Coordinates of N, CA and C in Angstrom, one line a residue:
X227 N 0.8 -1.2 0.0 CA 0.0 0.0 0.0 C 0.9 1.3 0.0
X228 N 0.5 2.2 -0.8 CA 1.3 3.4 -1.0 C 1.0 4.3 0.3
X229 N 2.0 4.9 0.8 CA 1.8 5.9 1.9 C 2.2 7.2 1.4
X230 N 1.4 8.3 1.9 CA 1.7 9.6 1.5 C 2.3 10.4 2.7
X231 N 3.1 11.4 2.3 CA 3.7 12.3 3.5 C 2.6 12.9 4.2
X232 N 2.9 13.2 5.5 CA 2.0 13.9 6.4 C 1.7 15.3 5.8
X233 N 0.6 15.8 6.0 CA 0.3 17.2 5.5 C -0.2 18.0 6.7
X234 N -0.4 19.3 6.6 CA -0.9 20.2 7.6 C 0.1 20.6 8.6
X235 N -0.4 20.8 9.9 CA 0.5 21.4 10.9 C 1.6 20.4 11.3
X236 N 1.3 19.1 11.3 CA 2.4 18.2 11.7 C 3.6 18.2 10.7
X237 N 3.2 18.3 9.4 CA 4.2 18.4 8.5 C 5.1 19.7 8.5
X238 N 4.5 20.6 9.0 CA 5.3 22.0 9.2 C 6.4 21.8 10.3
X239 N 6.0 21.0 11.3 CA 6.9 20.8 12.5 C 8.0 19.8 12.2
X240 N 7.7 18.8 11.4 CA 8.8 17.7 11.1 C 9.9 18.2 10.6
X241 N 11.0 17.9 11.2 CA 12.4 18.3 10.6 C 12.7 19.7 11.0
X242 N 11.9 20.4 11.7 CA 12.3 21.8 12.2 C 13.3 21.7 13.2
X243 N 14.4 22.5 12.9 CA 15.5 22.7 13.9 C 15.7 24.1 14.2
X244 N 16.2 24.3 15.3 CA 16.6 25.7 15.8 C 18.1 25.9 16.0
X245 N 18.6 26.7 15.1 CA 20.1 27.0 15.2 C 20.4 28.3 15.6
X246 N 21.1 28.5 16.8 CA 21.5 29.8 17.2 C 22.2 30.6 16.1
X247 N 21.9 31.8 15.9 CA 22.5 32.7 15.0 C 22.0 32.5 13.6
X248 N 21.2 31.5 13.3 CA 20.5 31.3 12.0 C 19.5 32.4 11.8
X249 N 19.4 32.8 10.5 CA 18.3 33.8 10.2 C 17.1 32.9 9.4
X250 N 15.9 33.2 9.9 CA 14.7 32.5 9.5 C 13.7 33.5 8.8
X251 N 13.2 33.2 7.7 CA 12.0 33.9 7.2 C 10.7 33.1 7.7
X252 N 9.9 33.8 8.5 CA 8.7 33.2 9.2 C 7.5 33.7 8.6
X253 N 6.5 32.9 8.4 CA 5.1 33.3 8.1 C 4.2 32.7 9.0
X254 N 3.4 33.5 9.6 CA 2.2 33.0 10.5 C 0.9 33.6 9.9
X255 N -0.1 32.8 9.8 CA -1.3 33.2 9.2 C -2.5 33.3 10.3
X256 N -3.4 34.2 10.0 CA -4.5 34.3 10.9 C -5.4 33.1 10.7
X257 N -6.2 32.7 11.8 CA -7.1 31.6 11.8 C -8.0 31.7 10.6
X258 N -8.0 30.7 9.9 CA -8.9 30.6 8.6 C -8.7 31.8 7.6
X259 N -7.5 32.2 7.8 CA -7.0 33.4 6.9 C -8.1 34.6 6.8
X260 N -8.6 34.8 8.1 CA -9.5 36.0 8.2 C -8.7 37.2 8.1
X261 N -9.3 38.3 7.5 CA -8.6 39.5 7.4 C -8.5 40.4 8.6
X262 N -8.2 39.8 9.6 CA -8.1 40.4 10.9 C -7.4 41.7 11.0
X263 N -6.3 41.7 10.4 CA -5.4 42.9 10.5 C -5.7 44.0 9.3
X264 N -6.8 43.8 8.7 CA -7.3 44.8 7.7 C -8.0 45.8 8.5
X265 N -8.3 45.6 9.7 CA -8.8 46.5 10.7 C -7.7 47.3 11.3
X266 N -7.7 48.7 11.1 CA -6.6 49.4 11.7 C -6.4 49.2 13.2
X267 N -7.3 49.2 14.0 CA -7.1 49.1 15.4 C -6.4 47.7 15.7
X268 N -6.9 46.7 15.1 CA -6.2 45.4 15.3 C -4.8 45.3 14.9
X269 N -4.6 45.9 13.7 CA -3.2 46.0 13.1 C -2.3 46.9 13.9
X270 N -2.9 47.9 14.4 CA -2.0 48.8 15.3 C -1.6 48.2 16.6
X271 N -2.6 47.5 17.3 CA -2.4 46.7 18.5 C -1.3 45.6 18.2
X272 N -1.5 44.9 17.3 CA -0.5 43.8 16.9 C 0.8 44.3 16.6
X273 N 0.9 45.4 15.9 CA 2.2 46.0 15.4 C 2.9 46.6 16.7
X274 N 2.2 47.1 17.6 CA 2.9 47.5 18.9 C 3.6 46.4 19.6
X275 N 2.9 45.2 19.6 CA 3.5 44.0 20.3 C 4.7 43.5 19.5
X276 N 4.6 43.3 18.1 CA 5.6 42.8 17.3 C 6.8 43.7 17.4
X277 N 6.6 45.0 17.4 CA 7.8 46.0 17.5 C 8.4 46.0 18.8
X278 N 7.8 45.6 19.9 CA 8.3 45.6 21.2 C 9.5 44.6 21.4
X279 N 10.6 45.0 21.7 CA 11.8 44.2 21.8 C 11.6 43.1 22.9
X280 N 10.9 43.3 24.0 CA 10.8 42.4 25.1 C 10.3 41.0 24.7
X281 N 9.5 41.0 23.7 CA 8.8 39.7 23.3 C 9.7 38.8 22.5
X282 N 10.9 39.3 22.1 CA 11.7 38.4 21.2 C 12.8 37.7 22.0
X283 N 12.9 37.9 23.3 CA 14.0 37.2 24.0 C 15.3 37.6 23.5
X284 N 16.2 36.6 23.3 CA 17.6 36.9 22.7 C 17.6 36.8 21.2
X285 N 16.4 36.6 20.6 CA 16.4 36.7 19.1 C 16.3 38.1 18.7
X286 N 16.7 38.4 17.4 CA 16.6 39.7 16.9 C 15.7 39.8 15.6
X287 N 14.7 40.6 15.8 CA 13.7 40.7 14.7 C 14.3 41.7 13.6
X288 N 14.7 41.3 12.5 CA 15.4 42.1 11.5 C 14.5 42.9 10.6
X289 N 13.4 42.3 10.3 CA 12.4 43.0 9.4 C 11.1 42.2 9.6
X290 N 10.0 43.0 9.4 CA 8.6 42.4 9.5 C 7.6 43.2 8.8
X291 N 6.6 42.6 8.4 CA 5.4 43.2 7.9 C 4.1 42.5 8.3
X292 N 3.1 43.2 8.7 CA 1.8 42.6 9.1 C 0.8 42.9 7.9
X293 N 0.3 41.9 7.4 CA -0.6 41.9 6.2 C -2.0 41.6 6.8
X294 N -3.0 41.8 6.0 CA -4.4 41.7 6.6 C -4.6 40.3 7.2
X295 N -4.1 39.2 6.5 CA -4.3 37.9 7.0 C -3.1 37.0 7.4
X296 N -1.9 37.8 7.5 CA -0.6 37.0 7.9 C 0.4 38.0 8.3
X297 N 1.4 37.4 8.9 CA 2.6 38.3 9.3 C 3.9 37.5 8.8
X298 N 4.7 38.3 8.2 CA 6.1 37.9 7.8 C 7.1 38.5 8.7
X299 N 8.2 37.7 9.1 CA 9.2 38.2 9.9 C 10.5 37.6 9.4
X300 N 11.7 38.4 9.5 CA 13.0 38.0 9.3 C 13.6 38.0 10.7
X301 N 14.0 36.8 11.2 CA 14.4 36.7 12.6 C 15.8 36.0 12.6
X302 N 16.7 36.6 13.4 CA 18.0 36.0 13.7 C 17.8 35.4 15.1
X303 N 17.9 34.1 15.1 CA 17.7 33.3 16.4 C 18.8 33.4 17.3
X304 N 18.5 33.5 18.6 CA 19.4 33.4 19.7 C 19.5 32.0 20.1
X305 N 19.6 31.7 21.4 CA 19.7 30.4 22.0 C 18.4 29.7 22.2
X306 N 17.3 30.5 22.3 CA 15.9 29.9 22.4 C 15.4 29.4 21.2
X307 N 14.8 28.2 21.3 CA 14.2 27.5 20.0 C 13.2 28.4 19.3
X308 N 13.3 28.3 18.0 CA 12.4 29.1 17.2 C 11.0 29.0 17.5
X309 N 10.5 27.7 17.7 CA 9.1 27.5 18.0 C 8.6 28.3 19.3
X310 N 9.5 28.3 20.2 CA 9.2 29.0 21.5 C 9.1 30.5 21.4
X311 N 10.0 31.0 20.5 CA 10.0 32.5 20.3 C 8.7 32.9 19.5
X312 N 8.4 32.2 18.4 CA 7.2 32.5 17.7 C 6.0 32.4 18.5
X313 N 5.9 31.3 19.3 CA 4.7 31.1 20.1 C 4.6 32.2 21.1
X314 N 5.7 32.7 21.7 CA 5.6 33.7 22.6 C 5.0 35.0 22.0
X315 N 5.5 35.4 20.8 CA 5.0 36.6 20.2 C 3.6 36.4 19.7
X316 N 3.2 35.3 19.2 CA 1.8 35.1 18.8 C 0.9 35.2 20.0
X317 N 1.3 34.7 21.1 CA 0.5 34.7 22.4 C 0.3 36.2 22.8
X318 N 1.5 36.9 22.7 CA 1.4 38.3 23.2 C 0.4 39.1 22.3
X319 N 0.5 38.9 21.0 CA -0.5 39.6 20.2 C -1.8 39.2 20.5
X320 N -2.1 38.0 20.7 CA -3.4 37.5 21.0 C -3.9 38.2 22.3
X321 N -3.0 38.2 23.4 CA -3.5 38.9 24.6 C -3.8 40.4 24.3
X322 N -2.9 41.1 23.5 CA -3.3 42.5 23.3 C -4.6 42.6 22.6
X323 N -4.8 41.8 21.6 CA -6.1 41.8 20.9 C -7.3 41.5 21.7
X324 N -7.2 40.6 22.7 CA -8.2 40.3 23.6 C -8.4 41.4 24.5
X325 N -7.4 42.0 25.2 CA -7.4 43.0 26.2 C -8.1 44.2 25.5
X326 N -7.9 44.5 24.3 CA -8.6 45.6 23.6 C -10.0 45.4 23.2
X327 N -10.4 44.1 23.2 CA -11.8 43.8 22.8 C -12.0 43.7 21.3
X328 N -10.8 43.5 20.7 CA -10.9 43.5 19.2 C -11.1 42.1 18.6
X329 N -10.9 41.1 19.3 CA -11.1 39.7 18.8 C -11.5 38.8 19.9
X330 N -12.2 37.8 19.6 CA -12.6 36.7 20.6 C -12.0 35.4 20.0
X331 N -11.6 34.5 20.9 CA -10.9 33.3 20.4 C -9.5 33.5 19.8
X332 N -9.1 32.5 19.2 CA -7.6 32.6 18.8 C -7.5 33.2 17.5
X333 N -6.7 34.3 17.4 CA -6.5 34.9 16.1 C -5.6 34.2 15.0
X334 N -4.7 33.3 15.6 CA -3.6 32.8 14.7 C -4.0 31.3 14.4
X335 N -3.5 30.8 13.2 CA -3.5 29.4 13.0 C -2.5 28.8 13.9
X336 N -2.6 27.4 14.2 CA -1.8 26.8 15.2 C -0.3 26.8 14.9
X337 N 0.1 26.7 13.7 CA 1.6 26.6 13.4 C 2.0 27.8 12.6
X338 N 3.1 27.7 12.0 CA 3.8 28.7 11.2 C 4.7 28.1 10.2
X339 N 5.1 28.8 9.2 CA 6.1 28.3 8.2 C 7.4 29.1 8.5
X340 N 8.5 28.3 8.3 CA 9.8 28.9 8.4 C 10.7 28.5 7.3
X341 N 11.6 29.3 6.9 CA 12.6 29.0 6.0 C 14.0 29.6 6.4
X342 N 14.8 28.7 6.7 CA 16.2 29.1 7.2 C 17.0 29.7 5.9
X343 N 17.4 30.8 6.0 CA 18.2 31.4 4.9 C 19.6 30.7 4.8
X344 N 19.9 30.4 3.6 CA 21.2 29.7 3.3 C 22.3 30.8 3.4
X345 N 23.5 30.3 3.5 CA 24.6 31.3 3.5 C 24.7 32.2 2.4
X346 N 24.3 31.7 1.3 CA 24.4 32.6 0.0 C 23.1 33.4 -0.2
X347 N 22.1 33.4 0.7 CA 21.0 34.2 0.5 C 21.2 35.5 1.3
X348 N 21.0 36.7 0.6 CA 21.2 38.0 1.2 C 20.0 38.4 2.1
X349 N 20.4 38.7 3.4 CA 19.4 39.1 4.3 C 18.6 40.3 3.9
X350 N 19.3 41.4 3.3 CA 18.6 42.6 2.8 C 17.6 42.3 1.7
X351 N 18.0 41.4 0.8 CA 17.1 41.0 -0.2 C 15.9 40.3 0.4
X352 N 16.0 39.4 1.4 CA 14.9 38.9 2.0 C 14.0 39.9 2.7
X353 N 14.8 40.9 3.4 CA 14.0 42.0 4.1 C 13.1 42.8 3.0
X354 N 13.8 43.0 1.8 CA 13.0 43.8 0.8 C 11.8 43.0 0.3
X355 N 12.0 41.7 0.2 CA 10.9 40.9 -0.1 C 9.7 41.0 0.9
X356 N 10.1 41.0 2.1 CA 9.1 41.0 3.2 C 8.4 42.3 3.2
X357 N 9.1 43.4 3.2 CA 8.5 44.8 3.3 C 7.8 45.2 2.0
X358 N 8.1 44.5 1.0 CA 7.4 44.7 -0.3 C 6.1 44.0 -0.5
X359 N 5.8 43.2 0.4 CA 4.5 42.5 0.4 C 3.2 43.4 0.2
X360 N 3.1 44.4 0.9 CA 1.9 45.3 0.8 C 1.9 45.9 -0.7
X361 N 2.9 46.2 -1.3 CA 3.0 46.7 -2.6 C 2.5 45.8 -3.6
X362 N 3.1 44.5 -3.6 CA 2.7 43.4 -4.4 C 1.3 43.0 -4.2
X363 N 0.7 43.2 -3.0 CA -0.7 42.8 -2.8 C -1.7 44.0 -3.2
X364 N -1.1 45.2 -3.5 CA -2.0 46.2 -4.0 C -2.5 47.1 -2.8
X365 N -1.8 46.9 -1.6 CA -2.3 47.6 -0.4 C -1.8 49.0 -0.4
X366 N -0.6 49.3 -1.1 CA 0.0 50.5 -1.0 C 0.9 50.6 -2.3
X367 N 1.1 51.9 -2.7 CA 1.9 52.1 -3.9 C 3.4 52.1 -3.6
X368 N 3.7 52.2 -2.3 CA 5.2 52.1 -1.8 C 5.1 51.5 -0.4
X369 N 6.2 50.9 0.0 CA 6.3 50.3 1.3 C 6.3 51.4 2.3
X370 N 6.8 52.6 1.9 CA 6.8 53.8 2.8 C 5.5 54.2 3.2
X371 N 4.5 54.0 2.3 CA 3.1 54.4 2.5 C 2.3 53.3 3.4
X372 N 2.9 52.2 3.6 CA 2.3 51.1 4.4 C 2.7 51.2 5.8
X373 N 1.8 51.3 6.8 CA 2.1 51.6 8.3 C 2.7 50.4 9.1
X374 N 2.4 49.1 8.7 CA 2.6 48.1 9.5 C 3.9 47.3 9.1
X375 N 5.0 47.8 9.3 CA 6.3 47.1 8.9 C 7.4 47.9 9.7
X376 N 8.6 47.2 9.7 CA 9.7 47.9 10.1 C 11.0 47.0 9.7
X377 N 12.2 47.6 9.8 CA 13.4 46.8 9.5 C 14.5 47.6 10.2
X378 N 15.5 46.8 10.7 CA 16.6 47.3 11.4 C 17.5 48.2 10.5
X379 N 17.4 48.1 9.2 CA 18.2 48.8 8.4 C 17.7 50.4 8.1
X380 N 16.7 50.8 8.9 CA 16.3 52.1 8.8 C 17.2 53.0 9.6
X381 N 17.4 54.2 9.1 CA 18.2 55.1 9.9 C 17.3 56.1 10.7
X382 N 17.9 57.0 11.4 CA 17.2 57.9 12.4 C 16.2 58.8 11.5
X383 N 16.5 59.1 10.3 CA 15.6 60.0 9.5 C 14.5 59.2 8.9
X384 N 14.3 57.9 9.2 CA 13.3 57.0 8.6 C 13.3 56.9 7.1
X385 N 14.5 57.1 6.6 CA 14.8 56.9 5.2 C 15.2 55.4 5.0
X386 N 14.6 54.6 4.4 CA 15.0 53.2 4.2 C 16.4 53.0 3.6
X387 N 17.2 52.3 4.1 CA 18.5 52.0 3.5 C 18.5 50.5 3.2
X388 N 17.5 49.9 2.9 CA 17.5 48.6 2.4 C 18.0 48.7 1.0

């Protein structure tokens, strides 16, 4: 009898490893791909949490964008496992949304997708891809006009140096 590979959330977790110092491109989707963050108040509340350094532990968030139904991040991992870091941030966003009365139930899908950047992959190119999502989706004419993103490569004058 032919067997097929596992699909769904368990397939996303199989083979996942956490390497300190590794840079990961992460995607977390809203539950049932609801356009939860299409609402300004929900997107603003989630962005405040994502932008707060305290939630990332010893990992460094290099770039991120919050789209109406998902979040992308470029994360350099510290010693803490990737799954724990992402779970903590998703939980913090959930608490903020619940506390503000903006959502009931869980706002996120259970799992997330990650891609470990290879040595030959350029982090800034990955960051450009992330922050360019709203432009490709038709949500803004320029990443600068979309309010829910950030990258460590911005200087004090808010002029992107990506």
